[in-house]
XYZ file of N, CA and C in Angstrom:
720
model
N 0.851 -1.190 0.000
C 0.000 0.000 0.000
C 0.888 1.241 0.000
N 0.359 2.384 -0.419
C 1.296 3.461 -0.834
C 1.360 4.103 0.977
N 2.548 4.557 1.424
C 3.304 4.867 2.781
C 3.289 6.431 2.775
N 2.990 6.860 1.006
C 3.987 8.510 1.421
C 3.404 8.660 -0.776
N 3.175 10.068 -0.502
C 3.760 10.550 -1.968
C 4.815 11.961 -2.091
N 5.220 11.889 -2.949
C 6.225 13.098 -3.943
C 5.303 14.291 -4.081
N 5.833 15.273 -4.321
C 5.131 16.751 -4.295
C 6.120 16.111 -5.843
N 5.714 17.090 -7.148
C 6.250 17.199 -8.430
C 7.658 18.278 -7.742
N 8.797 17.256 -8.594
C 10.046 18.113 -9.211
C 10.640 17.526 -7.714
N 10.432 17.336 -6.592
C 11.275 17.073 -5.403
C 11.870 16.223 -5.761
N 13.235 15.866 -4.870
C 14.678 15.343 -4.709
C 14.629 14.135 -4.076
N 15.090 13.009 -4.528
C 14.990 11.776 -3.265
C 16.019 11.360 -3.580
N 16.247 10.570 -2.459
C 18.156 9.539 -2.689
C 18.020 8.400 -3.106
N 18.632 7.834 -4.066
C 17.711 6.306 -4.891
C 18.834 5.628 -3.801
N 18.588 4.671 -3.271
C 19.637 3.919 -2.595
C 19.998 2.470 -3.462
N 18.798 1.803 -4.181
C 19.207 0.725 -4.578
C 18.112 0.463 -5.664
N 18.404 -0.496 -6.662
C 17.538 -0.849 -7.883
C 16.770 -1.886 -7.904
N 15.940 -2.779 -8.618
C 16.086 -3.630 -9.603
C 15.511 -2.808 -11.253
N 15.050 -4.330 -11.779
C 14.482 -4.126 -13.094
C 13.050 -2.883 -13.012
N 12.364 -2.881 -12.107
C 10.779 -1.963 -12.026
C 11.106 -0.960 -11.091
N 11.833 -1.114 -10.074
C 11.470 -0.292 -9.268
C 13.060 0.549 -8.349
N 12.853 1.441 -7.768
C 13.741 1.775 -6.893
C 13.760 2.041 -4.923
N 14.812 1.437 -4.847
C 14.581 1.443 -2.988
C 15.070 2.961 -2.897
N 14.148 3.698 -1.691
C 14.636 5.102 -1.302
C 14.560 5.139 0.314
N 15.223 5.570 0.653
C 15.191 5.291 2.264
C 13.769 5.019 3.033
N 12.476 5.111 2.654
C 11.870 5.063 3.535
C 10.731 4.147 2.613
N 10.719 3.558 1.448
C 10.284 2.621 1.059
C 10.510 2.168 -0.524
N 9.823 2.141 -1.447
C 9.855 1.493 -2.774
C 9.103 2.537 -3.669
N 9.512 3.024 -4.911
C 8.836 3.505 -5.708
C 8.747 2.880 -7.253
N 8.309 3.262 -8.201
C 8.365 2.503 -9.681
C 9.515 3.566 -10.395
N 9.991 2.395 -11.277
C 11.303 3.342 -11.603
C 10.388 4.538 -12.747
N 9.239 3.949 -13.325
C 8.905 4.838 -14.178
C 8.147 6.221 -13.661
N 8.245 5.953 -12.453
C 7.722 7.457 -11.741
C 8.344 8.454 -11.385
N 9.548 8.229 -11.544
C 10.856 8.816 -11.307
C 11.782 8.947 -12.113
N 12.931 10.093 -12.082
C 13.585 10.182 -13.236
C 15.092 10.497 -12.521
N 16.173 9.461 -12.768
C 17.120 9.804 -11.925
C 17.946 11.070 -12.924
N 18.927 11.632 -11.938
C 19.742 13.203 -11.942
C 21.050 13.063 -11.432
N 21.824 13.844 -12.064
C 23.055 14.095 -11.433
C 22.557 14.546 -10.346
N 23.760 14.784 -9.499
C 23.802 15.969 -8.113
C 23.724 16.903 -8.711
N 22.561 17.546 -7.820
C 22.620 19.048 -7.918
C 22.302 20.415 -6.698
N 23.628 21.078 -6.427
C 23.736 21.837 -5.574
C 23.524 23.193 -5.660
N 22.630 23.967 -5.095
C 22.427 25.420 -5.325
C 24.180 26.319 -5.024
N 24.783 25.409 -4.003
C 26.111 26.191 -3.765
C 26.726 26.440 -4.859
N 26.839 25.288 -5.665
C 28.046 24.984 -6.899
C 27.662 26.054 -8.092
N 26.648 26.566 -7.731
C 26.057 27.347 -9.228
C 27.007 28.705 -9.249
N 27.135 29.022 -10.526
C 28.346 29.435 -11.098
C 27.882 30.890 -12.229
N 27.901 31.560 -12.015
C 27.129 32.560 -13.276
C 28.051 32.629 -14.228
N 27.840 32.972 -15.654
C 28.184 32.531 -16.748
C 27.431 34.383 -17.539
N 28.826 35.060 -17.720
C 27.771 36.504 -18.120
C 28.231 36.637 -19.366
N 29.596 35.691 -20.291
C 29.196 35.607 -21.513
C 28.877 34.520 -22.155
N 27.783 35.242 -23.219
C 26.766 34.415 -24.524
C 27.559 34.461 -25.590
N 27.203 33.618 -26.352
C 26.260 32.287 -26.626
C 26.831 31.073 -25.884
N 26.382 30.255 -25.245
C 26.331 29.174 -24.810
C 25.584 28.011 -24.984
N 25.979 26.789 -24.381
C 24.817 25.863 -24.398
C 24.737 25.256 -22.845
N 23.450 24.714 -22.873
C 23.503 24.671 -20.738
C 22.589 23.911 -20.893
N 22.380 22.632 -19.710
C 21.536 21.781 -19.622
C 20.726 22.238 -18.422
N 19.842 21.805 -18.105
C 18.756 21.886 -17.072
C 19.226 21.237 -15.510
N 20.099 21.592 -14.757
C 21.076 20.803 -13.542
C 19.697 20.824 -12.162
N 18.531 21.367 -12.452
C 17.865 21.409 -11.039
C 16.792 20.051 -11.955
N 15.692 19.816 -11.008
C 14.268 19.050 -11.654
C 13.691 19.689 -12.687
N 13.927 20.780 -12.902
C 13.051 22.065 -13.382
C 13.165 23.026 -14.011
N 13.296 23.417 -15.327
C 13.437 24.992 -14.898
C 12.802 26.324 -15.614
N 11.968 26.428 -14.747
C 10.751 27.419 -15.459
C 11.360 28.415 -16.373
N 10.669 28.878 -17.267
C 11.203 29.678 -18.400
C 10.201 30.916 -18.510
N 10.496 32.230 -18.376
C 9.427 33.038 -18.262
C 9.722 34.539 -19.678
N 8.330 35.194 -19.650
C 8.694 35.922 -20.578
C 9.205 37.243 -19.927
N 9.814 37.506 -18.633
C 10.482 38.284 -18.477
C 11.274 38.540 -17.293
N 12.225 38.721 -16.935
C 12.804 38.656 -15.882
C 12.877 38.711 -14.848
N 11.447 38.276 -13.823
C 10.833 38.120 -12.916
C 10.286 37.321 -12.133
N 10.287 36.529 -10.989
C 9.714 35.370 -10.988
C 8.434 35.314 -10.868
N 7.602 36.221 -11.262
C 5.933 35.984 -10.928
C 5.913 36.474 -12.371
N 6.740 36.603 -13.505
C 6.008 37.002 -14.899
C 5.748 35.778 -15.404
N 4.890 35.706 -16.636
C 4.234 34.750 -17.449
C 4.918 33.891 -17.273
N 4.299 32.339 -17.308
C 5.365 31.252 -17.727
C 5.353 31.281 -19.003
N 6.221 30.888 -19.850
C 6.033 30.027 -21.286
C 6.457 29.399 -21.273
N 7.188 27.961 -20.754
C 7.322 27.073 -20.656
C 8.065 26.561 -19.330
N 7.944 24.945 -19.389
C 9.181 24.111 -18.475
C 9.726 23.385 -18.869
N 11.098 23.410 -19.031
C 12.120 22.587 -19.097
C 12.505 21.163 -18.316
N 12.876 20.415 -18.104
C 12.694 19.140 -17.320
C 14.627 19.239 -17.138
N 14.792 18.206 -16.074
C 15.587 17.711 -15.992
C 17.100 17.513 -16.811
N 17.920 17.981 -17.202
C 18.504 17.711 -18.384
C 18.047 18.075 -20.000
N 17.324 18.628 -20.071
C 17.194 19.399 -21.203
C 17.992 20.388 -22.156
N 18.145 20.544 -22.885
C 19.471 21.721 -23.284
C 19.014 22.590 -24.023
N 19.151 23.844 -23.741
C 19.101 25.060 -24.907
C 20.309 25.778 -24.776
N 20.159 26.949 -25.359
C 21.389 27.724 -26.086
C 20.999 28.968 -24.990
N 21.674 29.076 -24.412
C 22.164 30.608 -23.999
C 22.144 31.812 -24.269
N 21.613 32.933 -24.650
C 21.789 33.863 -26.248
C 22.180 35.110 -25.159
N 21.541 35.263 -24.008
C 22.430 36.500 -23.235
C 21.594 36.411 -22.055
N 22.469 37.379 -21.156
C 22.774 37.184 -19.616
C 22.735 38.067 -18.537
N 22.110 37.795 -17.556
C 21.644 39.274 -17.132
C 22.199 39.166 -15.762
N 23.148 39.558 -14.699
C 23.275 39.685 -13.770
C 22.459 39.699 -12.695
N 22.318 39.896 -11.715
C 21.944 40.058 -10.816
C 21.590 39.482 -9.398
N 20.916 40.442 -8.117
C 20.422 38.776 -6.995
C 19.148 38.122 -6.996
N 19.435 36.876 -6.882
C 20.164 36.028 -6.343
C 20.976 35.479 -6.854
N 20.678 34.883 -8.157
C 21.393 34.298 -9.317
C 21.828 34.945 -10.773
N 21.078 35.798 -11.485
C 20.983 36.356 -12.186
C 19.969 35.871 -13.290
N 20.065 36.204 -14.406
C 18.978 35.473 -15.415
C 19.631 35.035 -16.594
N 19.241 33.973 -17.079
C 20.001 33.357 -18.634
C 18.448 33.595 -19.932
N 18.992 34.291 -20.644
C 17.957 34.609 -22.086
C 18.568 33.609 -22.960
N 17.103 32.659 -23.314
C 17.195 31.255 -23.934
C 16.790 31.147 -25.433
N 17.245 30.316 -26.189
C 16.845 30.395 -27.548
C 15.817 29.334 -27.940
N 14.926 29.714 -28.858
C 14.025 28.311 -29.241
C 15.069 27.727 -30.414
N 14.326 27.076 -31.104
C 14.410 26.051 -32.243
C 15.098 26.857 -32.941
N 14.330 28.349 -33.419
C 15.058 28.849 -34.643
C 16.488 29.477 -34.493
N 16.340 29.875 -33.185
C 17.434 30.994 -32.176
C 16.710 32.080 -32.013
N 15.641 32.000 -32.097
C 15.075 33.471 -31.376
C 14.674 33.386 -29.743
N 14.653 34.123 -28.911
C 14.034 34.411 -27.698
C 13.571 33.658 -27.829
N 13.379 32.588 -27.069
C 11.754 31.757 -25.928
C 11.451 32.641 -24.875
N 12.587 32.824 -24.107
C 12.610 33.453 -22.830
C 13.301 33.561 -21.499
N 13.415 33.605 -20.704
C 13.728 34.413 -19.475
C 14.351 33.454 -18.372
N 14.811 32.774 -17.941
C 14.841 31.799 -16.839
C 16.812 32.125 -15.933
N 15.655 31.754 -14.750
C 16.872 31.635 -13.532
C 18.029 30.911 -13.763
N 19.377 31.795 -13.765
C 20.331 31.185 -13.974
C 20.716 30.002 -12.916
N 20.418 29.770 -11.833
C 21.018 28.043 -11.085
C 19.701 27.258 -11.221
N 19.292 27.423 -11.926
C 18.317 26.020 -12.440
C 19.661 25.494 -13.751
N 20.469 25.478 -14.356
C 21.240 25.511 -15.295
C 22.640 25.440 -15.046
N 23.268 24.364 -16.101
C 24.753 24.183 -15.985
C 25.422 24.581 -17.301
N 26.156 24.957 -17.806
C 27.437 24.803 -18.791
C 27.712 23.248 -18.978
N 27.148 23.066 -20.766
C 27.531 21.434 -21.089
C 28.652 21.534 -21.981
N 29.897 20.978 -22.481
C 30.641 20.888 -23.282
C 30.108 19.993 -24.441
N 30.331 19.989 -25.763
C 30.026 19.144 -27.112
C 30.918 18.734 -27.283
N 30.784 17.003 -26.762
C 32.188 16.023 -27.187
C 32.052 15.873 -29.077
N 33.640 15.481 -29.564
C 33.401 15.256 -30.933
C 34.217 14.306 -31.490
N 33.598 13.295 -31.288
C 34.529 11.746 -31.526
C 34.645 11.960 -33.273
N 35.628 11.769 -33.556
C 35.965 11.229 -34.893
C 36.074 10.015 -35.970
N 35.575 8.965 -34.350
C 36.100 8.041 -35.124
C 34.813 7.217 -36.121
N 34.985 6.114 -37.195
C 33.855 6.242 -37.951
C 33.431 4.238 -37.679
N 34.131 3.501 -36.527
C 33.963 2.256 -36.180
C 33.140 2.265 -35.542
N 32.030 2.947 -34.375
C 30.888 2.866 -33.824
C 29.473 2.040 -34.176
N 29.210 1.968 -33.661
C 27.632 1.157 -34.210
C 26.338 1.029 -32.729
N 25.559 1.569 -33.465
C 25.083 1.627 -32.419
C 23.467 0.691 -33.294
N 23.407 -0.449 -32.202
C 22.061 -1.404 -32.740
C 21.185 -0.946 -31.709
N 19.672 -1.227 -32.113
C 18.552 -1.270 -31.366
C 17.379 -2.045 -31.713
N 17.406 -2.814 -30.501
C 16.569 -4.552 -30.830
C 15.011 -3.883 -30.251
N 14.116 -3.281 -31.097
C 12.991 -3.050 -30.833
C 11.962 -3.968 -29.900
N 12.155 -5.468 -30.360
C 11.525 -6.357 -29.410
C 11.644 -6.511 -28.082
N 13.072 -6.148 -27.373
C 13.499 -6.206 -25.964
C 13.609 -4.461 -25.712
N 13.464 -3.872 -26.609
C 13.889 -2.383 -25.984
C 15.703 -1.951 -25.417
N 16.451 -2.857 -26.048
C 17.453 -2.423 -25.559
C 18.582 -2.155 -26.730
N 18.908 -0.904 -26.575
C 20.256 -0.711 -26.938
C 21.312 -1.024 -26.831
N 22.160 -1.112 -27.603
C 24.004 -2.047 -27.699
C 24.487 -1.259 -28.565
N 25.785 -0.565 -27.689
C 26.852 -0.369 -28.260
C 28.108 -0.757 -28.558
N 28.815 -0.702 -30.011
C 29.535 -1.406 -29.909
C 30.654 -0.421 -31.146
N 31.996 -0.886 -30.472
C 33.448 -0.137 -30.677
C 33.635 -1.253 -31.742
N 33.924 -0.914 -33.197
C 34.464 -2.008 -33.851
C 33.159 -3.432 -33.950
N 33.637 -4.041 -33.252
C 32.775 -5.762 -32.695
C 32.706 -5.934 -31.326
N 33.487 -4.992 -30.525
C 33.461 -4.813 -28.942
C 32.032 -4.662 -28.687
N 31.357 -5.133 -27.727
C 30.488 -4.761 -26.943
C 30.647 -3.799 -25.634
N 30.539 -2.431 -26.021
C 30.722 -1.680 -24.785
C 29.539 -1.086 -23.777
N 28.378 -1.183 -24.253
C 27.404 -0.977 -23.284
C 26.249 -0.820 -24.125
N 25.241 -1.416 -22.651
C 24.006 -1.202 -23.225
C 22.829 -1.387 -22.071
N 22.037 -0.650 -23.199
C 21.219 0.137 -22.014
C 19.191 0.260 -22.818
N 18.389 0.358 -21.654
C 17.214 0.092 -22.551
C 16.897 1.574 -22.730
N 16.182 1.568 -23.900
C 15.641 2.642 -24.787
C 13.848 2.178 -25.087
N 13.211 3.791 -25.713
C 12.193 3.832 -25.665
C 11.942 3.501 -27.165
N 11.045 3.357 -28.106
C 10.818 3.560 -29.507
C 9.459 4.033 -29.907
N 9.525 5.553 -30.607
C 8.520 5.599 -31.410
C 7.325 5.090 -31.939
N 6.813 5.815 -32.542
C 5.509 4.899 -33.334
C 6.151 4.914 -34.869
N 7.534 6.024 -35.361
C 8.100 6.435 -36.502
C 9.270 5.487 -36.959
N 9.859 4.733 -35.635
C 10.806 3.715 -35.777
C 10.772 2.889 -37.108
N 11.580 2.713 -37.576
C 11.791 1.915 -38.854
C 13.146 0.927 -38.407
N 12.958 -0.858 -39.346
C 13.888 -1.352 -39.384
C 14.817 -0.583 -40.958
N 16.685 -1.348 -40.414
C 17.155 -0.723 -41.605
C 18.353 -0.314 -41.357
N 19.250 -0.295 -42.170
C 20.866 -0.061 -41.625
C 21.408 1.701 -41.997
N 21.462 2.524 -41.049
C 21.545 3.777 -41.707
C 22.638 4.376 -41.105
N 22.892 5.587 -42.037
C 24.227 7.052 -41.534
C 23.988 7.720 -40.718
N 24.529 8.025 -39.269
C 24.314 8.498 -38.289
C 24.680 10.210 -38.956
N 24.335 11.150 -38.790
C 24.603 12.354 -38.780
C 24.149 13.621 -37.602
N 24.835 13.807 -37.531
C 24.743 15.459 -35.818
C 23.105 16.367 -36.440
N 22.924 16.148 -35.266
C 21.633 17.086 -35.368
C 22.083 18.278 -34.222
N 20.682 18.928 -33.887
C 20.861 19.806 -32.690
C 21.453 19.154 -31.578
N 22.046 20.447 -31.084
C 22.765 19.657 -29.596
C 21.509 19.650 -28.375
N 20.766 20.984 -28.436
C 19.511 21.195 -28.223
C 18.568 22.316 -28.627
N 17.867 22.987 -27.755
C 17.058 23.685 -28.247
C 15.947 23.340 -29.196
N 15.730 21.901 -29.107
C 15.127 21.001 -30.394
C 13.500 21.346 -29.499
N 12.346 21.269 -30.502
C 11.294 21.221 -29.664
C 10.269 19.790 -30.501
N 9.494 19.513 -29.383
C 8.279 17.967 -30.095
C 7.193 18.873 -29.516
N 6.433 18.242 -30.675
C 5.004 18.587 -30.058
C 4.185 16.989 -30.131
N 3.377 16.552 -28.909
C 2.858 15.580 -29.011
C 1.200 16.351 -28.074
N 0.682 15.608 -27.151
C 0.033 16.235 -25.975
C 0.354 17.222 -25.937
N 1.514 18.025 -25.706
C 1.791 19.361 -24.892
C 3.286 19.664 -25.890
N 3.731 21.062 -25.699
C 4.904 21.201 -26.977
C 6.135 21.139 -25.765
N 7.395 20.189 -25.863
C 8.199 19.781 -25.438
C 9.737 20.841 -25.840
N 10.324 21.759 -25.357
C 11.115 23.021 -25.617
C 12.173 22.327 -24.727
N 13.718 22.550 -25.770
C 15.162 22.123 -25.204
C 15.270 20.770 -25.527
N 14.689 19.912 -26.368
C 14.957 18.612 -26.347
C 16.148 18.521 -26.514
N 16.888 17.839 -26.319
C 18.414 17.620 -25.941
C 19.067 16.409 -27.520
N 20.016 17.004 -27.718
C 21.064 15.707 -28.044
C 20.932 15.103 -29.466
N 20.419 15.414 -30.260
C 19.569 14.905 -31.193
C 20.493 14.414 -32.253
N 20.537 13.176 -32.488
C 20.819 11.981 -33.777
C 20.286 11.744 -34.779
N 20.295 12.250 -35.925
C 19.702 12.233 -37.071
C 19.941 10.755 -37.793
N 19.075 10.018 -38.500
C 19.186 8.987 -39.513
C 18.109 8.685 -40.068
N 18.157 8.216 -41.162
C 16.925 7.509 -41.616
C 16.392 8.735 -42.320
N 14.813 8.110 -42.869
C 14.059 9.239 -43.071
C 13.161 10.260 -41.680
N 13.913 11.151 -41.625
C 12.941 11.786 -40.983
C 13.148 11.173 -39.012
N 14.239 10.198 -38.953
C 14.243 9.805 -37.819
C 15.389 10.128 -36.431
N 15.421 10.220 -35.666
C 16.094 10.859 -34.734
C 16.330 9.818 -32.998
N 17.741 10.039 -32.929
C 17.815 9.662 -31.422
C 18.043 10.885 -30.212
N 16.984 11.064 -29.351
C 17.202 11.907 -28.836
C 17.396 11.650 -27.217
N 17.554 12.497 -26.202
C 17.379 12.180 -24.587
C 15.782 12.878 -24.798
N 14.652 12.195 -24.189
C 13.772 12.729 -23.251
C 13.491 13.152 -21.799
N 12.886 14.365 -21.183
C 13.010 14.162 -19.698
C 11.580 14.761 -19.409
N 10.693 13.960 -20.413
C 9.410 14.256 -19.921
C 8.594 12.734 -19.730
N 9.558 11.754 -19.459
C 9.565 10.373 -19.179
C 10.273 9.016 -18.350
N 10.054 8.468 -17.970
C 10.853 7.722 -17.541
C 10.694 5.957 -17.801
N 10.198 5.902 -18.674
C 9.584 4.559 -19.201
C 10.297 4.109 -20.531
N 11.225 3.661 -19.850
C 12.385 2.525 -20.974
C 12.438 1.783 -21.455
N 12.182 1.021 -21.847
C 12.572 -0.660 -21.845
C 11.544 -1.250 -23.372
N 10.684 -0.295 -23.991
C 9.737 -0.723 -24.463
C 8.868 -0.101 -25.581
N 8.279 0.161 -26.311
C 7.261 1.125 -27.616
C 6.576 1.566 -26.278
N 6.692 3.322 -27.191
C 5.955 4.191 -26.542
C 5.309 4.524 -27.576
N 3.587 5.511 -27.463
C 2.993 5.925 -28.486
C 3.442 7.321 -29.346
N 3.826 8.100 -28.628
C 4.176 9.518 -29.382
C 5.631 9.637 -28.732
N 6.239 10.565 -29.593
C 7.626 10.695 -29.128
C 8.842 10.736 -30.572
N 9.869 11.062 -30.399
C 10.824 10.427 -31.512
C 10.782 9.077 -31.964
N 11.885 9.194 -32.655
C 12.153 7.501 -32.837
C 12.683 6.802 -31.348
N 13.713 7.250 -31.334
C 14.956 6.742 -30.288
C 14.869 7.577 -29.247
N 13.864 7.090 -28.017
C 14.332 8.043 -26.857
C 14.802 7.444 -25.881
N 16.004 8.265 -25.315
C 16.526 7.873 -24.466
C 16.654 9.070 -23.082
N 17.403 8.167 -22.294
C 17.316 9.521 -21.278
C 18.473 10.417 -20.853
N 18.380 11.425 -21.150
C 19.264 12.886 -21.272
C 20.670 12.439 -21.175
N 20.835 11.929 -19.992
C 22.573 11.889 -19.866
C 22.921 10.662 -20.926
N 22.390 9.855 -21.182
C 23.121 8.477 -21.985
C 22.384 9.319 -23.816
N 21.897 10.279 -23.832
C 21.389 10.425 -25.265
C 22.872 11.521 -25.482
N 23.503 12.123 -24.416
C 24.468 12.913 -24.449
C 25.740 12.654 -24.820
N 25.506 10.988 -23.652
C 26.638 9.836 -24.173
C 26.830 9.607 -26.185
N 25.591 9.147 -26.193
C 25.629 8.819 -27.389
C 25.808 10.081 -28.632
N 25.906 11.231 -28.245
C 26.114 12.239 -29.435
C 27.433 12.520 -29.490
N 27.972 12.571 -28.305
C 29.982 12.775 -28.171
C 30.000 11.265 -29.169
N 30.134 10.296 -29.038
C 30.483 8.920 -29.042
C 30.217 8.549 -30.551
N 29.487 8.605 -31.254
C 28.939 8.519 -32.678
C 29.745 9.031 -33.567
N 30.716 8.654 -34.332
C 31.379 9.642 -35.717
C 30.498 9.804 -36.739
N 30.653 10.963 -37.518
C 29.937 11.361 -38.488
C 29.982 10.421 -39.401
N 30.210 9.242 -39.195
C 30.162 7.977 -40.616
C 29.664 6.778 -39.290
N 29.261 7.002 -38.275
C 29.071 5.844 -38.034
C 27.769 5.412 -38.330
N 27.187 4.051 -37.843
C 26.266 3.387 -38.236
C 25.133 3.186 -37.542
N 23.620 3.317 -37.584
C 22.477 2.711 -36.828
C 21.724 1.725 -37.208
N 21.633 0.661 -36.325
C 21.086 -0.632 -37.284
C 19.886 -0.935 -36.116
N 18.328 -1.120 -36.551
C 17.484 -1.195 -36.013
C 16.960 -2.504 -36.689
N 16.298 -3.487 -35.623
C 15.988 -4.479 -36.155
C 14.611 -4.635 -35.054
């Protein structure tokens, strides 16, 4: 029977796993109700007063407003690991403010600079990568050459296609979906195929399996991040 619930966006300490669920100090939750995070410390936050940049989402959250205030309009929320572009920077207390770019690079809007980190864009060169995805089990395999170096479960589309294709760099972020509700900062994005994409989601936590709306390839923020450093511009995606 349920012991306790979560207020949205709060912090818990995962202590231990399995396959469904996670142990947290004071009982059991479903892993799909939850979305694990780096650490994140209000101390460590760092202001950043020159633009252009790119910055991921380092709190649960991070409201985006149309003006530099915290009671002005929302226009959107960002989740967890999300990434947009930086475009300029406003000083001030407590934190100051970061001015964010949409899709095209224009203004979205307004948001608190320590909801936000500084991400670097890894850029592997090399063109031996391969990255498979076994739609029936939901899991991803990567592999160096014929090495098996990791793998991990992934979500799939309703757009998924079998088929052996050219990986090519998409947005790093600032990408937006519209499904239910319009999704702003999608992170990480892997182009192949027709029209198809591997991206991080963090408006989910349900892995392992076909989802109804969404990209092709979703994965979750930090391992979709993994996978955009890691990929050479000739490497390969093979979906079966």
């Amino acid at each position: 029977r349920p012991i306790a619930h979560f207020w949205p966006d709060c912090i818990v300490p995962i202590i231990d796993g399995s396959n469904v669920w996670y142990r947290i100090p004071n009982g059991w939750v479903r892993q799909e109700d939850v979305q694990p995070m780096l650490p994140y410390r209000v101390d460590d936050f760092t202001f950043i007063q020159q633009a252009p940049f790119w910055a991921e989402v380092a709190a649960p959250v991070a409201p985006v407003r149309a003006y530099c205030a915290a009671d002005a309009p929302l226009v959107t929320r960002i989740g967890h690991g999300g990434v947009s572009q930086v475009i300029d920077a406003l000083p001030g207390e407590p934190t100051g403010w970061y001015a964010i770019a949409d899709q095209r690079g224009d203004l979205l809007g307004w948001t608190q600079g320590v909801f936000w980190r500084p991400v670097d864009v890894e850029d592997n060169q090399g063109t031996g990568n391969v990255l498979h995805f076994d739609r029936k089990v939901g899991l991803m395999s990567a592999y160096d050459n014929t090495s098996l170096i990791l793998q991990a479960r992934f979500s799939g589309g309703s757009e998924l296609q079998a088929g052996v294709f050219n990986s090519q760099r998409g947005m790093v972020g600032s990408g937006v979906w519209q499904d239910k509700e319009q999704r702003e900062g999608v992170p990480w994005q892997r182009l192949f195929g027709d029209g198809q994409s591997v991206v991080g989601v963090y408006w989910h936590n349900r892995f392992g399996g076909p989802v109804h709306e969404g990209p092709a390839v979703q994965l979750t923020p930090l391992l979709a991040r993994w996978v955009y450093g890691w990929l050479g511009e000739q490497s390969h995606i093979v979906v079966d």
